[in-house]
């Protein structure tokens, strides 16, 4: 299994973001929620980007999302991406409200990305990525 040690394609965890990355390593997606305006946000920051309150806390996200937009990347010369092409860079709408940049991982050859496609989070090398939601 690939780990984040020595990786150049993810941010370096600092004292604030360490909680997010540790949760991801355990297979949990965290978002931040404001106690004053009740809105969730992502990427993690120490204040609410909607009302500027500093009363924000970590919350476990459901892992459900809908595909907002995507682009298939066929060429990326920056390491380590060159060996991963083609891949799908995506923006998803989390069920809790925030939008998140991520990678879309298709699970079957028949899967085709489409706006509004129901997705679920999965983790690859401690990084949250999304795949089509499994039908139960």
Coordinates of N, CA and C in Angstrom, one line a residue:
X1 N 0.8 -1.2 0.0 CA 0.0 0.0 0.0 C 0.9 1.2 0.0
X2 N 0.5 2.2 -0.8 CA 1.3 3.4 -0.9 C 0.9 4.3 0.3
X3 N 1.9 5.0 0.8 CA 1.7 5.8 2.0 C 2.0 7.3 1.6
X4 N 1.7 8.2 2.5 CA 2.0 9.6 2.2 C 3.4 10.1 2.5
X5 N 4.2 9.2 3.1 CA 5.6 9.6 3.4 C 6.3 9.9 2.1
X6 N 6.9 11.1 2.0 CA 7.7 11.5 0.9 C 6.9 11.9 -0.3
X7 N 5.6 12.0 -0.2 CA 4.7 12.4 -1.3 C 4.8 13.9 -1.6
X8 N 4.8 14.2 -2.9 CA 4.8 15.6 -3.3 C 3.4 16.1 -3.8
X9 N 2.4 15.2 -3.8 CA 1.1 15.5 -4.4 C 0.1 15.8 -3.4
X10 N 0.4 15.9 -2.1 CA -0.5 16.2 -1.0 C 0.1 17.3 -0.2
X11 N -0.7 18.1 0.5 CA -0.1 19.2 1.4 C 0.5 18.5 2.6
X12 N 1.5 19.2 3.1 CA 2.2 18.7 4.3 C 1.3 19.1 5.5
X13 N 1.0 18.1 6.3 CA 0.2 18.3 7.5 C 0.9 19.3 8.5
X14 N 0.1 20.2 9.0 CA 0.6 21.1 10.0 C -0.2 20.8 11.3
X15 N 0.0 21.6 12.3 CA -0.6 21.4 13.6 C -2.2 21.5 13.4
X16 N -2.6 22.3 12.6 CA -4.1 22.4 12.4 C -4.7 21.3 11.5
X17 N -4.0 21.0 10.4 CA -4.6 20.0 9.4 C -4.3 18.6 9.8
X18 N -3.4 18.4 10.8 CA -3.1 17.0 11.2 C -4.3 16.2 11.5
X19 N -5.3 16.8 12.1 CA -6.5 16.1 12.5 C -7.2 15.5 11.2
X20 N -7.3 16.3 10.2 CA -7.9 15.9 8.9 C -7.1 14.7 8.3
X21 N -5.8 14.9 8.2 CA -5.0 13.8 7.6 C -5.0 12.5 8.4
X22 N -5.0 12.6 9.7 CA -5.0 11.4 10.6 C -6.3 10.7 10.4
X23 N -7.4 11.5 10.3 CA -8.8 10.8 10.1 C -8.8 10.2 8.7
X24 N -8.2 10.8 7.7 CA -8.2 10.2 6.4 C -7.4 8.9 6.4
X25 N -6.3 8.9 7.1 CA -5.5 7.7 7.2 C -6.3 6.5 7.8
X26 N -7.3 6.9 8.6 CA -8.2 5.9 9.3 C -9.4 5.6 8.5
X27 N -9.6 6.3 7.3 CA -10.7 6.0 6.5 C -11.9 6.9 6.8
X28 N -11.7 8.0 7.4 CA -12.8 9.0 7.8 C -12.6 10.3 7.1
X29 N -13.6 10.8 6.5 CA -13.6 12.2 5.9 C -14.2 13.2 6.8
X30 N -13.4 14.2 7.2 CA -13.8 15.3 8.1 C -14.1 16.5 7.3
X31 N -15.0 17.3 7.8 CA -15.3 18.7 7.3 C -15.3 19.5 8.6
X32 N -15.5 20.8 8.4 CA -15.6 21.8 9.5 C -17.0 22.3 9.5
X33 N -17.6 22.6 10.7 CA -18.9 23.2 10.8 C -18.8 24.3 11.7
X34 N -19.5 25.4 11.4 CA -19.6 26.6 12.2 C -20.7 26.5 13.2
X35 N -20.4 26.8 14.5 CA -21.4 26.8 15.5 C -22.3 28.0 15.5
X36 N -21.8 29.1 14.8 CA -22.6 30.3 14.8 C -23.6 30.4 13.6
X37 N -23.2 30.0 12.4 CA -24.1 30.0 11.3 C -24.6 28.6 10.8
X38 N -24.0 27.6 11.4 CA -24.3 26.2 11.2 C -23.9 25.6 9.8
X39 N -23.2 26.4 9.0 CA -22.8 26.0 7.7 C -21.5 25.2 7.8
X40 N -21.4 24.1 6.9 CA -20.2 23.3 6.8 C -19.3 23.9 5.7
X41 N -18.0 23.6 5.8 CA -17.1 24.1 4.8 C -16.0 23.1 4.6
X42 N -15.4 23.2 3.5 CA -14.2 22.4 3.1 C -13.5 23.2 2.1
X43 N -12.3 23.4 2.1 CA -11.1 22.8 2.8 C -11.1 23.3 4.3
X44 N -10.4 22.5 5.1 CA -10.4 22.9 6.5 C -9.6 24.2 6.8
X45 N -10.3 25.0 7.5 CA -9.6 26.3 8.0 C -10.1 26.6 9.4
X46 N -9.4 27.5 10.0 CA -9.7 27.8 11.4 C -10.8 28.8 11.7
X47 N -11.4 29.2 10.6 CA -12.5 30.2 10.7 C -13.6 29.8 9.7
X48 N -14.8 30.3 9.9 CA -15.9 30.0 8.9 C -15.8 31.0 7.7
X49 N -15.7 30.5 6.5 CA -15.6 31.4 5.4 C -16.9 32.1 5.0
X50 N -18.0 31.7 5.7 CA -19.3 32.3 5.4 C -19.5 33.5 6.4
X51 N -19.3 33.4 7.7 CA -19.6 34.4 8.6 C -18.3 34.9 9.4
X52 N -17.2 34.3 9.1 CA -15.9 34.6 9.7 C -15.8 34.3 11.2
X53 N -16.7 33.5 11.7 CA -16.6 33.0 13.1 C -15.4 32.1 13.3
X54 N -14.9 32.1 14.5 CA -13.8 31.2 14.8 C -14.4 30.0 15.6
X55 N -15.7 29.9 15.8 CA -16.3 28.8 16.5 C -16.7 27.7 15.5
X56 N -15.6 27.0 15.0 CA -15.8 25.9 14.1 C -15.2 24.6 14.7
X57 N -15.8 23.5 14.4 CA -15.4 22.2 14.9 C -15.3 21.2 13.8
X58 N -14.6 20.2 14.1 CA -14.5 19.0 13.1 C -15.7 18.2 13.2
X59 N -16.2 17.7 12.1 CA -17.3 16.8 12.0 C -17.1 15.7 11.0
X60 N -17.5 14.5 11.3 CA -17.4 13.4 10.3 C -18.4 13.6 9.2
X61 N -17.9 13.6 8.0 CA -18.8 13.7 6.8 C -19.4 12.4 6.5
X62 N -20.6 12.4 5.9 CA -21.3 11.1 5.5 C -20.5 10.3 4.5
X63 N -19.7 11.0 3.7 CA -19.0 10.4 2.6 C -19.8 10.3 1.3
X64 N -21.0 10.8 1.3 CA -21.9 10.9 0.1 C -21.7 12.2 -0.6
X65 N -21.7 12.2 -1.9 CA -21.5 13.4 -2.7 C -22.2 13.2 -4.1
X66 N -22.3 14.3 -4.8 CA -22.8 14.3 -6.2 C -21.7 14.9 -7.1
X67 N -21.5 14.3 -8.2 CA -20.5 14.9 -9.1 C -21.0 16.2 -9.7
X68 N -20.2 17.3 -9.5 CA -20.5 18.6 -10.0 C -19.9 18.8 -11.4
X69 N -18.6 18.5 -11.5 CA -17.9 18.6 -12.8 C -16.6 17.8 -12.8
X70 N -16.1 17.5 -13.9 CA -14.9 16.7 -14.0 C -14.1 17.0 -15.3
X71 N -12.9 16.5 -15.3 CA -12.0 16.6 -16.5 C -11.1 15.4 -16.5
X72 N -11.0 14.8 -17.7 CA -10.1 13.7 -17.8 C -8.7 14.2 -18.1
X73 N -7.7 13.9 -17.3 CA -6.4 14.4 -17.5 C -5.6 13.3 -18.2
X74 N -5.2 13.6 -19.4 CA -4.4 12.7 -20.2 C -2.9 12.9 -20.1
X75 N -2.5 14.1 -19.7 CA -1.1 14.4 -19.7 C -0.8 15.3 -18.5
X76 N 0.1 14.9 -17.6 CA 0.5 15.7 -16.5 C 2.0 15.2 -16.2
X77 N 2.9 16.1 -16.6 CA 4.3 15.8 -16.5 C 4.9 15.9 -15.1
X78 N 4.1 16.4 -14.1 CA 4.6 16.6 -12.8 C 4.6 15.3 -12.0
X79 N 5.7 15.0 -11.3 CA 5.7 13.7 -10.5 C 4.7 13.9 -9.3
X80 N 4.0 12.9 -8.9 CA 4.0 11.6 -9.4 C 2.8 11.3 -10.4
X81 N 2.3 12.4 -11.0 CA 1.1 12.3 -11.8 C 1.3 11.6 -13.1
X82 N 2.5 11.8 -13.7 CA 2.7 11.2 -15.0 C 2.4 9.8 -15.1
X83 N 2.7 9.0 -14.1 CA 2.4 7.6 -14.1 C 1.0 7.2 -13.8
X84 N 0.1 8.2 -13.5 CA -1.3 7.9 -13.2 C -2.2 8.3 -14.3
X85 N -1.8 8.8 -15.4 CA -2.7 9.2 -16.5 C -3.2 8.0 -17.2
X86 N -4.4 8.1 -17.7 CA -5.3 9.2 -17.5 C -6.0 9.0 -16.2
X87 N -6.4 10.1 -15.6 CA -7.2 10.1 -14.3 C -8.2 11.2 -14.4
X88 N -9.2 11.2 -13.6 CA -10.3 12.1 -13.6 C -10.3 13.1 -12.4
X89 N -9.9 14.3 -12.7 CA -10.0 15.4 -11.7 C -11.4 15.8 -11.6
X90 N -11.9 15.9 -10.4 CA -13.4 16.2 -10.2 C -13.6 17.2 -9.1
X91 N -14.8 17.8 -9.2 CA -15.3 18.6 -8.1 C -16.6 18.0 -7.7
X92 N -16.8 17.7 -6.4 CA -18.0 17.1 -6.0 C -18.7 18.0 -5.0
X93 N -20.1 17.8 -4.9 CA -20.9 18.5 -3.9 C -21.1 17.5 -2.8
X94 N -20.5 17.7 -1.6 CA -20.7 16.8 -0.5 C -22.1 16.9 0.0
X95 N -22.7 15.9 0.5 CA -24.0 15.9 1.0 C -24.3 16.9 2.1
X96 N -23.2 17.3 2.8 CA -23.3 18.3 3.9 C -23.3 19.7 3.3
X97 N -23.0 19.9 2.0 CA -23.1 21.2 1.4 C -21.8 21.7 0.7
X98 N -20.7 21.5 1.3 CA -19.5 22.1 0.6 C -19.1 21.4 -0.7
X99 N -18.4 22.1 -1.5 CA -17.8 21.5 -2.7 C -16.3 21.1 -2.4
X100 N -15.9 20.0 -3.0 CA -14.5 19.5 -2.7 C -13.9 19.1 -4.0
X101 N -12.6 19.5 -4.2 CA -11.8 19.0 -5.3 C -11.3 17.6 -4.9
X102 N -11.3 16.7 -5.9 CA -10.9 15.3 -5.6 C -10.6 14.6 -6.9
X103 N -10.5 13.3 -6.8 CA -10.3 12.5 -8.0 C -11.5 11.5 -8.0
X104 N -12.0 11.3 -9.2 CA -13.1 10.3 -9.4 C -12.5 9.0 -9.9
X105 N -12.8 8.0 -9.2 CA -12.2 6.6 -9.5 C -13.4 5.8 -10.0
X106 N -13.4 5.4 -11.3 CA -14.5 4.6 -11.8 C -14.2 3.1 -11.4
X107 N -15.3 2.5 -11.0 CA -15.1 1.1 -10.6 C -15.4 0.1 -11.6
X108 N -16.1 0.4 -12.7 CA -16.4 -0.5 -13.8 C -16.2 0.2 -15.1
X109 N -15.8 -0.6 -16.1 CA -15.5 0.0 -17.4 C -16.8 0.7 -18.0
X110 N -18.0 0.2 -17.5 CA -19.2 0.8 -18.0 C -19.6 2.1 -17.4
X111 N -18.9 2.4 -16.3 CA -19.2 3.7 -15.6 C -18.8 4.9 -16.5
X112 N -19.6 5.8 -16.7 CA -19.3 7.1 -17.4 C -19.7 8.2 -16.4
X113 N -18.8 9.2 -16.3 CA -19.1 10.3 -15.4 C -20.3 11.1 -16.0
X114 N -21.2 11.6 -15.1 CA -22.3 12.4 -15.5 C -22.6 13.4 -14.4
X115 N -23.0 14.6 -14.7 CA -23.3 15.6 -13.7 C -24.4 15.0 -12.8
X116 N -24.3 15.2 -11.5 CA -25.3 14.7 -10.5 C -25.1 13.2 -10.1
X117 N -24.1 12.5 -10.7 CA -23.9 11.1 -10.4 C -23.7 11.0 -8.9
X118 N -24.3 10.0 -8.3 CA -24.2 9.8 -6.9 C -22.8 9.1 -6.6
X119 N -22.1 9.6 -5.6 CA -20.7 9.1 -5.3 C -20.6 8.8 -3.8
X120 N -19.6 8.1 -3.5 CA -19.2 7.8 -2.1 C -17.7 7.9 -2.0
X121 N -17.3 8.3 -0.8 CA -15.8 8.4 -0.6 C -15.2 7.1 -0.4
X122 N -14.0 7.0 -0.8 CA -13.1 5.8 -0.5 C -11.7 6.5 -0.3
X123 N -10.8 5.7 0.1 CA -9.5 6.2 0.4 C -8.4 5.4 -0.3
X124 N -7.5 6.1 -0.9 CA -6.4 5.5 -1.6 C -5.1 6.2 -1.1
X125 N -4.3 5.4 -0.5 CA -3.1 5.9 0.1 C -3.3 7.1 1.0
X126 N -4.3 6.9 1.8 CA -4.7 7.9 2.8 C -5.2 9.2 2.3
X127 N -5.7 9.2 1.0 CA -6.2 10.4 0.4 C -7.7 10.1 0.0
X128 N -8.6 11.0 0.4 CA -10.0 10.8 0.0 C -10.2 11.0 -1.5
X129 N -10.8 10.0 -2.1 CA -11.2 10.1 -3.5 C -12.6 9.6 -3.6
X130 N -13.3 9.8 -4.7 CA -14.7 9.4 -4.8 C -14.9 8.4 -5.9
X131 N -15.9 7.5 -5.7 CA -16.3 6.5 -6.7 C -17.8 6.5 -6.8
X132 N -18.3 5.9 -7.9 CA -19.8 5.8 -8.0 C -20.3 5.1 -6.8
X133 N -21.5 5.5 -6.3 CA -22.1 4.9 -5.1 C -22.5 3.5 -5.4
X134 N -22.2 2.6 -4.5 CA -22.7 1.2 -4.7 C -24.2 1.2 -4.5
X135 N -24.9 0.4 -5.3 CA -26.3 0.3 -5.1 C -26.6 -0.9 -4.2
X136 N -27.4 -0.6 -3.2 CA -27.7 -1.6 -2.2 C -29.0 -2.3 -2.5

